[in-house]
Coordinates of C-alpha atoms in Angstrom, one line a residue:
X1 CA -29.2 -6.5 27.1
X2 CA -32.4 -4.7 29.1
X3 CA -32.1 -2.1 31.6
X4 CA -33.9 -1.7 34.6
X5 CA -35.2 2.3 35.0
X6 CA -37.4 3.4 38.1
X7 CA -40.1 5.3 36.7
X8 CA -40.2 9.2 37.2
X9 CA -42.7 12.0 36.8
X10 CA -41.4 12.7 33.8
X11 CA -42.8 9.4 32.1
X12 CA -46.0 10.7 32.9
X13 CA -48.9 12.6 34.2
X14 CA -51.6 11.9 36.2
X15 CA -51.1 10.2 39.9
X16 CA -49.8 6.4 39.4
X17 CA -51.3 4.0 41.7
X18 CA -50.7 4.0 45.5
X19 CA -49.0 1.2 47.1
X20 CA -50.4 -2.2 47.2
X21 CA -49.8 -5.7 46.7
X22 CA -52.3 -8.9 45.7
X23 CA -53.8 -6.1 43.0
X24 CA -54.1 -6.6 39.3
X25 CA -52.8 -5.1 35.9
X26 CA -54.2 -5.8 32.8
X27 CA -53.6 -4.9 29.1
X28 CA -56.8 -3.4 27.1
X29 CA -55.5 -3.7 23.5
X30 CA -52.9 -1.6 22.8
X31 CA -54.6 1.1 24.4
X32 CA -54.6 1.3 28.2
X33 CA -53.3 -0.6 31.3
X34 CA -56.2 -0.8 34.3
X35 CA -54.7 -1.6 37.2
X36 CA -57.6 -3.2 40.1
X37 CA -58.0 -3.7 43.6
X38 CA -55.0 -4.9 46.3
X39 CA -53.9 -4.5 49.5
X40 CA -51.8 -2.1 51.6
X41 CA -51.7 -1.8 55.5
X42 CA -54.7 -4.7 55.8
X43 CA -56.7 -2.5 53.7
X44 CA -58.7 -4.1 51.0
X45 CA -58.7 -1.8 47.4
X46 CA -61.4 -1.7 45.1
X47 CA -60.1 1.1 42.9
X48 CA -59.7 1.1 39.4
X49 CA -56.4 3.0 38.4
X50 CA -55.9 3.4 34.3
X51 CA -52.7 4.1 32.5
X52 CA -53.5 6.1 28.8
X53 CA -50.7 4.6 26.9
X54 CA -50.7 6.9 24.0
X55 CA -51.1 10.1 26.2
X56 CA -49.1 8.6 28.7
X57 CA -51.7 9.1 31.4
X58 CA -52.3 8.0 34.7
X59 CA -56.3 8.6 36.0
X60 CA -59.3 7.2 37.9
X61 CA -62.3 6.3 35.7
X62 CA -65.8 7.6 37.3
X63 CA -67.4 4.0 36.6
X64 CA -71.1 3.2 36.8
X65 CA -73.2 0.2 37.3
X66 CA -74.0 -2.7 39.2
X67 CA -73.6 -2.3 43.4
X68 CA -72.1 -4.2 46.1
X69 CA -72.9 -3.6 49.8
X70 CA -73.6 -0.2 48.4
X71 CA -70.6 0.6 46.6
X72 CA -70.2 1.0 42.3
X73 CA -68.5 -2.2 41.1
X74 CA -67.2 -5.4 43.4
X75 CA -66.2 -5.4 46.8
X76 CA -62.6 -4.6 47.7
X77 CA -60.4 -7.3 47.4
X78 CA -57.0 -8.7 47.0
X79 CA -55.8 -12.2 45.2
X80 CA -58.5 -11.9 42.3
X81 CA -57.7 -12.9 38.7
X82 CA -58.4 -10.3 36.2
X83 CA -58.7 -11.2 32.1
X84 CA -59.5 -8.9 29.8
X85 CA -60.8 -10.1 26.3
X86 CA -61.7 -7.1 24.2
X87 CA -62.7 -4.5 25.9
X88 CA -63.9 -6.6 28.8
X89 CA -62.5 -6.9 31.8
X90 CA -63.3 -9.6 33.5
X91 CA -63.0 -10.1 37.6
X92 CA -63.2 -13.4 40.1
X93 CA -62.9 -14.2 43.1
X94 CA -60.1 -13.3 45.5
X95 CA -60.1 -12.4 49.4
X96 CA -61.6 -9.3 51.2
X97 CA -60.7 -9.8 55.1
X98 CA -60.6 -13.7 55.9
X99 CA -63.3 -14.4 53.4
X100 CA -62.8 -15.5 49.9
X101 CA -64.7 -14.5 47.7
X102 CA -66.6 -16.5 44.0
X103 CA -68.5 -13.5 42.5
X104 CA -68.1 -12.8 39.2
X105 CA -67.6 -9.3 37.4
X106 CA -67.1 -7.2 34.2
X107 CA -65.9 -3.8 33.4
X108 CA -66.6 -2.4 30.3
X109 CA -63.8 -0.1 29.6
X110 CA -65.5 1.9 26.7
X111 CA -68.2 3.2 29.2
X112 CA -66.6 1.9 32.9
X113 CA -69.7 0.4 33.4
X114 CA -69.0 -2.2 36.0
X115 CA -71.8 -5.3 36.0
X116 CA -71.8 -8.4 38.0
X117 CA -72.7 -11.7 36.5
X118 CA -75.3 -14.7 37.6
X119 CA -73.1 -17.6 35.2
X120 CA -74.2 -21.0 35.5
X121 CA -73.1 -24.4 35.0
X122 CA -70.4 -26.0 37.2
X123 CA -69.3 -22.9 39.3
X124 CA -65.9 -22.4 40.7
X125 CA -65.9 -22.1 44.6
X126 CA -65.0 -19.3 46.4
X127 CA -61.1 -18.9 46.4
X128 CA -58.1 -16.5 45.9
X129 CA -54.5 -17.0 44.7
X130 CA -55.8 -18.3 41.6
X131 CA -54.8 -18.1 38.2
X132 CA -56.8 -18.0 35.1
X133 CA -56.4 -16.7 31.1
X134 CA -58.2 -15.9 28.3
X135 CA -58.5 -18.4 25.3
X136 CA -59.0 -17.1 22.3
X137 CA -61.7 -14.3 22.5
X138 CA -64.0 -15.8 24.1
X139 CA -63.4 -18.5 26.9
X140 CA -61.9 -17.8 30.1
X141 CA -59.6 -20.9 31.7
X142 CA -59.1 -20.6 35.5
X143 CA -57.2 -23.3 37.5
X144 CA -56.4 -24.0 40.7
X145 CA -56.2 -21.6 43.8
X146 CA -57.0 -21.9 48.0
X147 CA -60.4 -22.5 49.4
X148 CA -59.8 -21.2 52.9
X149 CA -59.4 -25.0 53.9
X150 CA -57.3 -26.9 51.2
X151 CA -55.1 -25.9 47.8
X152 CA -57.4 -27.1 44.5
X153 CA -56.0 -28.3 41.4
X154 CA -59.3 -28.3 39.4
X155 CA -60.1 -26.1 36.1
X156 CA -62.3 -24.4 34.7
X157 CA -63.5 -23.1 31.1
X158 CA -66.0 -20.3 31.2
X159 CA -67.5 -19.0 27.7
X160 CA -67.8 -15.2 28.0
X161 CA -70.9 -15.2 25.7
X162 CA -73.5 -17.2 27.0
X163 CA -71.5 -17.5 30.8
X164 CA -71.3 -21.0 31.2
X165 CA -68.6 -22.5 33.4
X166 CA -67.5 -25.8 32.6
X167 CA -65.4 -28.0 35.1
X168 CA -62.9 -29.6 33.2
X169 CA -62.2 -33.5 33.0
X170 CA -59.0 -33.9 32.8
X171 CA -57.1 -37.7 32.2
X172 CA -54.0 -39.1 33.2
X173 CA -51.5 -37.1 35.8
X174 CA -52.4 -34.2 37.6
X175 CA -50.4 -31.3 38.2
X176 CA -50.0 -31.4 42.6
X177 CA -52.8 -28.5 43.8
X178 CA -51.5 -25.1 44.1
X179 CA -52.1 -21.4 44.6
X180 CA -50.0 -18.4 43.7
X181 CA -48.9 -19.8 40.6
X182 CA -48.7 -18.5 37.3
X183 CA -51.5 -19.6 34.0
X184 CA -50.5 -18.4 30.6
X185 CA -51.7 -19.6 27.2
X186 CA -49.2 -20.2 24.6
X187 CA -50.6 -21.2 21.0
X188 CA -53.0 -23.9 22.0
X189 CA -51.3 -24.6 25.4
X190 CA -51.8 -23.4 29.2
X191 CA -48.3 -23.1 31.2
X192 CA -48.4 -23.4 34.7
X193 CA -45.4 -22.5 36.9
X194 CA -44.6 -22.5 40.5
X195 CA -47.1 -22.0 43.4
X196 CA -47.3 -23.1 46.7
X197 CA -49.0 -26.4 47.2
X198 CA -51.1 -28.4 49.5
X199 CA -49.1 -29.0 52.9
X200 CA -47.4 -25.7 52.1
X201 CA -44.2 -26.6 50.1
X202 CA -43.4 -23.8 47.4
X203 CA -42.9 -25.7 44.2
X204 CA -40.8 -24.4 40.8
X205 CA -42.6 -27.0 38.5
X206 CA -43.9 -26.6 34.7
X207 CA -47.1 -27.8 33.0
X208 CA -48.9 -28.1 30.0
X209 CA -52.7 -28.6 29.3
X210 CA -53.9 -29.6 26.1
X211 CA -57.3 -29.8 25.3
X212 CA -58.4 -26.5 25.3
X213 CA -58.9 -25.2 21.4
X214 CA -62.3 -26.7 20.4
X215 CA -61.5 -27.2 17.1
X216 CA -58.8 -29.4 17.9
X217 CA -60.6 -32.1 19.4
X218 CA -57.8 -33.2 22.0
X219 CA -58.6 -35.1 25.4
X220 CA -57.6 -32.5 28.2
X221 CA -54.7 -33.9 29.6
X222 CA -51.3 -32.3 31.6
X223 CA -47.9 -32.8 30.8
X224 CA -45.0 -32.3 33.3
X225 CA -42.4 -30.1 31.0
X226 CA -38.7 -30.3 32.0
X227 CA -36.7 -27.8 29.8
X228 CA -33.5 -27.4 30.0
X229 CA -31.6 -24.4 30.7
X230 CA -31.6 -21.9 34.2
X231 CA -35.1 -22.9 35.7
X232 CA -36.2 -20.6 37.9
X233 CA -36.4 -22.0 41.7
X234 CA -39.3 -22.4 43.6
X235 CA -41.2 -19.6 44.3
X236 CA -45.0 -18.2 44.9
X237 CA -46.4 -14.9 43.6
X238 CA -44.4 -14.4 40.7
X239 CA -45.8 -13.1 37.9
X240 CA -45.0 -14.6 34.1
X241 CA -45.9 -12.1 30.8
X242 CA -46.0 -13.0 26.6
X243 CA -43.0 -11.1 25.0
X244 CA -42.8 -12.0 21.8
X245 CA -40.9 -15.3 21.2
X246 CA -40.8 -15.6 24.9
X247 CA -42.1 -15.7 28.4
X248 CA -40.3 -13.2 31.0
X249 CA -40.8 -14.5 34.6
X250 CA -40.0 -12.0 37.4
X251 CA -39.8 -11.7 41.3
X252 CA -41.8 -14.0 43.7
X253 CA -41.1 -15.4 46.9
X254 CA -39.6 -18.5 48.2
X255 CA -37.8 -20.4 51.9
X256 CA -34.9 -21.2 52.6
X257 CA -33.9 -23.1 55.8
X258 CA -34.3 -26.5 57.0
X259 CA -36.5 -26.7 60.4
X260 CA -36.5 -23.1 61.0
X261 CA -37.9 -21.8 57.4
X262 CA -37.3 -18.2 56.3
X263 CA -39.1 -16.0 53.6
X264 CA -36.9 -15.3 50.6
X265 CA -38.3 -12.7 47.9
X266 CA -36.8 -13.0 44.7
X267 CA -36.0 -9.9 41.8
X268 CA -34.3 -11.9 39.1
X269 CA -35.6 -12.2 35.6
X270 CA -35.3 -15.3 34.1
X271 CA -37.4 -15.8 30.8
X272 CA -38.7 -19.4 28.6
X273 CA -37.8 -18.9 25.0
X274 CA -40.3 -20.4 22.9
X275 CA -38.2 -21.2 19.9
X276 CA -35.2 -23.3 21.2
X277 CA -37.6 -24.5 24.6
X278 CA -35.4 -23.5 27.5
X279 CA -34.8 -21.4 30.4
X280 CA -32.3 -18.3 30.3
X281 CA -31.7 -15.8 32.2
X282 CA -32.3 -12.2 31.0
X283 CA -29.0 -10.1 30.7
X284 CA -29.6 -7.3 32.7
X285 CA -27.0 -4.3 33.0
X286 CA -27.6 -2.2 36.0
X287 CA -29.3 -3.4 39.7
X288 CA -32.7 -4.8 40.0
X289 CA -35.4 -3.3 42.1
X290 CA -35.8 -4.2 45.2
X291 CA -37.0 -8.4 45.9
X292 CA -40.7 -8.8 45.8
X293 CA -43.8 -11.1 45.5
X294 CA -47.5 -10.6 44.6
X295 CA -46.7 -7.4 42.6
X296 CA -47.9 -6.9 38.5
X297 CA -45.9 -6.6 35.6
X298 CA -47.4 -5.6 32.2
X299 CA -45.9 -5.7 28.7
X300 CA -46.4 -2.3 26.9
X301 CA -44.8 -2.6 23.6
X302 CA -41.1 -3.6 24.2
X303 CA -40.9 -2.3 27.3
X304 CA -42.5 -4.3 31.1
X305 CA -44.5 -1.8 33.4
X306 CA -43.8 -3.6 37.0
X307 CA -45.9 -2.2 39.6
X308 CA -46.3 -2.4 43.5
X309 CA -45.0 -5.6 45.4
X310 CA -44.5 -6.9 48.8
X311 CA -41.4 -7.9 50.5
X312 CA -42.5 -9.6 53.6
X313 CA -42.3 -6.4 55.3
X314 CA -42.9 -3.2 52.9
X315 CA -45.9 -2.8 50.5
X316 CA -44.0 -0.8 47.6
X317 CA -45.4 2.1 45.8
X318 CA -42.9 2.2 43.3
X319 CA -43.2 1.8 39.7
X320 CA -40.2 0.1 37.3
X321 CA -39.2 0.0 33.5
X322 CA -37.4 -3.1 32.1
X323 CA -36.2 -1.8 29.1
X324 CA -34.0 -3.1 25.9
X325 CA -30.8 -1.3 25.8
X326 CA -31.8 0.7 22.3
X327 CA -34.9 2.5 24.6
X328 CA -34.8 6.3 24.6
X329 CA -34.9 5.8 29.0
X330 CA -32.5 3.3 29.4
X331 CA -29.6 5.2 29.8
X332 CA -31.3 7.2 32.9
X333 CA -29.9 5.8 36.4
X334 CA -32.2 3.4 37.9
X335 CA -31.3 4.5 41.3
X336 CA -34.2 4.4 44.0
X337 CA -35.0 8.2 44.6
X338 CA -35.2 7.9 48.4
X339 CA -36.4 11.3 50.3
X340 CA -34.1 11.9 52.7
X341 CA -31.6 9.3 51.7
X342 CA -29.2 8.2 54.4
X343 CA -25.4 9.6 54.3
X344 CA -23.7 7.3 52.3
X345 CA -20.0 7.4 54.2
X346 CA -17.0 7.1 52.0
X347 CA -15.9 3.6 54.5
X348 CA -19.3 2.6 53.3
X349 CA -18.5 2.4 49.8
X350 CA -15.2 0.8 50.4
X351 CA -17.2 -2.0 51.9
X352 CA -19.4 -2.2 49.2
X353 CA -16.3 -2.5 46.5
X354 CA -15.4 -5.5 48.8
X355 CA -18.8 -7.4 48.1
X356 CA -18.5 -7.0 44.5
X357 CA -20.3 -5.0 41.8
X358 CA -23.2 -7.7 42.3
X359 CA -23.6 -6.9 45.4
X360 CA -26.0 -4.2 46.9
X361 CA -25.5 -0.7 46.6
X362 CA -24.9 0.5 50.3
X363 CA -28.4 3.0 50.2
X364 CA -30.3 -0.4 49.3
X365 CA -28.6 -2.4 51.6
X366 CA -29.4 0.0 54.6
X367 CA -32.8 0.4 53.1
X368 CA -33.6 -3.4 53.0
X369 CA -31.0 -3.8 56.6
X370 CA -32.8 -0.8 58.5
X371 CA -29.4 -0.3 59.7
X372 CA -25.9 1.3 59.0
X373 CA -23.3 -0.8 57.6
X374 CA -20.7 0.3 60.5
X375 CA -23.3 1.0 63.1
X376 CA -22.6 -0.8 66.5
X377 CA -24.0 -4.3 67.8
X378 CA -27.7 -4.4 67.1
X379 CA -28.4 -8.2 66.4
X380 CA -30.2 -10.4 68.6
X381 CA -28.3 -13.6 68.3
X382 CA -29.1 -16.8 70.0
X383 CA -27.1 -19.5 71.9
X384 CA -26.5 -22.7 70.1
X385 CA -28.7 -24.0 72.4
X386 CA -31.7 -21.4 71.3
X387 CA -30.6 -22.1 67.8
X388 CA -32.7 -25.1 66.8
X389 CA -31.6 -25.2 63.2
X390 CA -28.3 -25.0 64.4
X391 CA -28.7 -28.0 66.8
X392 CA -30.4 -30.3 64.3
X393 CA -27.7 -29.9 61.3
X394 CA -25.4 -31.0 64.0
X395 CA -27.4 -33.8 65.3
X396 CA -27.4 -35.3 62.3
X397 CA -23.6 -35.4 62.0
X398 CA -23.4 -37.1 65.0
X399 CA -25.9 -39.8 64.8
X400 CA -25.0 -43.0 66.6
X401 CA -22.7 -41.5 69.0
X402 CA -23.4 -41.8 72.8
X403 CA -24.3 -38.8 74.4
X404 CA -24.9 -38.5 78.1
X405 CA -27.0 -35.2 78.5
X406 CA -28.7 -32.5 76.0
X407 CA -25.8 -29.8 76.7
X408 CA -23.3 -32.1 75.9
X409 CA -25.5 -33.1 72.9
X410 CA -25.2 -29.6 71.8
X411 CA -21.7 -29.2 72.7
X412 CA -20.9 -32.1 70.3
X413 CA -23.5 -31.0 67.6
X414 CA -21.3 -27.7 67.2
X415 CA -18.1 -29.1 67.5
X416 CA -19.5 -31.6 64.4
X417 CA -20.8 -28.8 62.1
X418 CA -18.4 -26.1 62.4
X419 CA -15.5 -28.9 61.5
X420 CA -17.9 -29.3 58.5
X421 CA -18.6 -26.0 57.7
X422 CA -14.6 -25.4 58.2
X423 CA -14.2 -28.1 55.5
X424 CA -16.6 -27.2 53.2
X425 CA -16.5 -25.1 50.2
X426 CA -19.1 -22.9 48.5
X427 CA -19.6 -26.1 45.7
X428 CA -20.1 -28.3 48.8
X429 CA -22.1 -25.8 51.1
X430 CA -25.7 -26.8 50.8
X431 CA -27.9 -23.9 50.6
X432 CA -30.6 -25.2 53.7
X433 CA -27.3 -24.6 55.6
X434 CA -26.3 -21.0 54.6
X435 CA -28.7 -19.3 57.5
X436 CA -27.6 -21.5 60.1
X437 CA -23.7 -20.5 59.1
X438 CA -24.3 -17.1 59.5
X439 CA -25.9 -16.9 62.5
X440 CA -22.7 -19.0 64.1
X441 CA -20.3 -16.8 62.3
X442 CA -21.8 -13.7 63.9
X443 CA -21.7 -15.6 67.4
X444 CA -18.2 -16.6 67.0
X445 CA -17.5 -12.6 66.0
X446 CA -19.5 -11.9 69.4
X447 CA -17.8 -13.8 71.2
X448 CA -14.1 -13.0 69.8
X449 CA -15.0 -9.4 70.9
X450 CA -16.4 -9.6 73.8
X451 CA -13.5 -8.2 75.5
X452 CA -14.0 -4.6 74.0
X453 CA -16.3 -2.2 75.1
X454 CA -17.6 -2.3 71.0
X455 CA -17.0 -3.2 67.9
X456 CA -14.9 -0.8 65.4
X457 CA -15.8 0.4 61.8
X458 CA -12.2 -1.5 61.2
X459 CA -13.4 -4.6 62.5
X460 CA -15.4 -5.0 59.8
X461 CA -13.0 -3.9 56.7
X462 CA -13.7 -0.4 57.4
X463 CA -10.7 0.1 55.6
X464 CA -7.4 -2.1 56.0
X465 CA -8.7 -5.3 56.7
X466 CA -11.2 -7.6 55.2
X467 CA -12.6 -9.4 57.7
X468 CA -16.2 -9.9 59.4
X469 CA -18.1 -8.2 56.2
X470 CA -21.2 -10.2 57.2
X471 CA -22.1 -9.2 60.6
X472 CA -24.6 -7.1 60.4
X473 CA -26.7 -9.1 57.7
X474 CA -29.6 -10.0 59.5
X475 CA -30.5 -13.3 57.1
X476 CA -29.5 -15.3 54.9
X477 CA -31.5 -14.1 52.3
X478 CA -30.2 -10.7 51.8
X479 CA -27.2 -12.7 50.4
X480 CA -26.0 -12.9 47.0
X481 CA -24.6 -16.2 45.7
X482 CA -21.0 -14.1 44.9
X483 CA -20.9 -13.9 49.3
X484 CA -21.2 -17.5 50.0
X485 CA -17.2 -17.7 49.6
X486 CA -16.3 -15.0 51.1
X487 CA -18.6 -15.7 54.2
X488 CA -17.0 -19.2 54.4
X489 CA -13.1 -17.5 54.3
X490 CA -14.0 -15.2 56.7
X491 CA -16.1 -17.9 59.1
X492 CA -13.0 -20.1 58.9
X493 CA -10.7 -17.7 60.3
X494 CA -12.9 -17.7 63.3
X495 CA -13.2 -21.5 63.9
X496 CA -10.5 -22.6 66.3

């Protein structure tokens, strides 16, 4: 069992990092974590942010060393990869602005002495959302990535020692071309998962490179791996880190929808375990933090350090243990310390009870909602006209039959889906479906009340009654799977 613990002052001293996505964390040894670069508010970062483990530190090196546009070190810059391999950290590529960027960098953490390197060979191009790792203690692999014009699937082997790159022949399949996925060596293997590929589907896909290791003489070649167990779903901007027998993936983002497609930001941990070669998800006691994408976590010992994020909306500034249960912190609440945290009424937490201990905790709710719970009609909700999704699941029930004009069209459409959404169940309910359903059921609660002047707190099981828990959910996505069959009870009470 792990615990997740929001970090406090207490853990350390020093000032953390600010808030920023896109940056990157790295381990130096056992030593240090050096956190690089990001973005918050369209604002490129170029800092260099180090956590003392031992002394349990947080500062800002003075570094020295090579320039860029007048600056110490590289040019600020967000979607880099970062390896370290001794004491060497090592720095490509990335975005600053709408350019991406193919210089090549290394910190020396004993004397943060920053120099930038003229390599040769078969250079990478420009690009960011990449993903690259260190082999061995020497070579570098990087793979794949965006250009500005096209997704690349190619790799890369660059020897720290004399800086040659080396493009990479690889037979047989290929993996589809990606960025924003995740490259980790295992023994004499590089795992790929996930990333978003060319065209822009998100894809939740595993592969394996041999051909790496020198001394074992193998053809470079991919293999698609199926493993059984919970795979994680599709998702972007996750990030994947060694711990011990296993791999621990965490957070990232996703879509859900059919025509109309919607952002989904993921917090679940789900890890590979290397010995029996499947998925599983990691027990975890307490709630998560809050969903997020393009955010780092580091392994320090037994416990994960996960810094920063981004949500689609917020660039977090927080900073999160995962913990096993026996940790001296893991009994401490893991409860977002808000500043001025709304008042949490006692209704409220009724409502709450109602959607289950897996559900949010009402202070994260209205945190992620922007809204109270048993606030009064704030929703912009369309016609079933306006509602293209909508319209199109319906269509396609209908197919074949005769329809004289477009508003009869829709008329039909809706009759169609909301007799099968009336028969479904939450096995049958497909999940392209689930925004479309609750953007009907909050129409059809609309409309049910549009004789009153508002709608009450007891409308919406605030206490006594149990009905219309969803209305104020603004998508999809802020549901949990344990809501599905509740949504559909309550949206069939509304369906004449």
């Amino acid at each position: 069992m792990h615990h997740w613990v929001q970090a406090s002052s207490s853990d350390f001293s020093g000032t953390p990092p600010q808030a920023r996505s896109g940056h990157t964390a790295v381990n130096v040894g056992k030593s240090m974590v050096v956190v690089f670069g990001g973005l918050v508010d369209k604002k490129f970062l170029n800092d260099i942010v180090v956590y003392d483990i031992e002394n349990k530190l947080w500062f800002e090196p003075e570094c020295t060393g090579s320039e860029s546009e007048g600056q110490v070190g590289p040019t600020p810059r967000a979607f880099h990869v970062a390896i370290t391999i001794d004491c060497h950290m090592f720095i490509f590529g990335g975005r600053s602005g709408g350019k991406r960027l193919g210089d090549f960098w290394v910190l020396d953490t004993d004397i943060w002495q920053w120099s930038e390197l003229t390599s040769f060979g078969d250079l990478p191009t420009p690009r960011d959302f990449a993903a690259a790792a260190a082999i061995g203690n020497q070579k570098i692999v990087l793979c794949g990535g965006w250009d500005g014009k096209k997704w690349l699937s190619d790799v890369y082997v660059m020897d720290t020692m004399s800086l040659e790159w080396m493009e990479l022949s690889v037979s047989g399949s290929l993996p589809p071309p990606r960025c924003g996925h995740t490259a980790t060596m295992v023994e004499k293997r590089l795992l790929v998962f996930g990333g978003r590929g060319g065209g822009g589907p998100i894809m939740g896909d595993l592969w394996a490179l041999k051909g790496l290791i020198d001394e074992e003489r193998e053809t470079p070649g991919w293999t698609q791996l199926k493993l059984p167990g919970q795979a994680p779903s599709s998702r972007c901007g996750h990030t994947v880190t060694s711990g011990g027998h296993y791999l621990l993936l965490f957070g990232g983002h996703g879509t859900g929808g059919w025509l109309s497609r919607y952002d989904v930001y993921y917090n679940d941990t789900i890890i590979l375990d290397r010995v029996t070669a499947q998925w599983k998800r990691l027990p975890i006691s307490n709630e998560p933090p809050p969903p997020r994408a393009y955010h780092t976590m580091t392994g320090i010992g037994a416990r994960h350090l996960l810094i920063g994020g981004f949500d689609g909306k917020l660039t977090f500034g927080d900073l999160w243990w995962l913990v096993p249960e026996d940790d001296p912190i893991a009994k401490r609440s893991s409860v977002p310390q808000l500043i001025n945290p709304p008042e949490i009424k006692e209704s409220e937490r009724e409502l709450d009870k109602e959607r289950g201990q897996e559900g949010f905790s009402i202070v994260e709710l209205q945190k992620k909602m922007g809204i109270s719970v048993s606030s009064g009609l704030r929703l912009q909700i369309p016609e079933e006209s306006d509602d293209h999704e909508f319209v199109e699941l319906g269509t396609r029930l209908i197919e074949g039959d005769v329809v004289d004009d477009r508003a009869s069209m829709i008329q039909m459409a809706a009759q169609a889906l909301r007799q099968h959404w009336k028969e479904s169940t939450p096995r049958t309910l497909q999940l392209k479906e689930l925004g479309s359903l609750l953007r009907d059921y909050q129409r059809l609660v609309t409309r049910k009340f549009t004789t009153r002047s508002s709608l009450t707190s007891a409308d919406f099981g605030l206490p006594g009654t149990k009905t219309f828990t969803f209305y104020h959910v603004k998508s999809s996505s802020e549901l949990r799977i344990n809501d599905i069959s509740k949504l559909l009870e309550e949206y069939k009470t509304l369906v004449i």
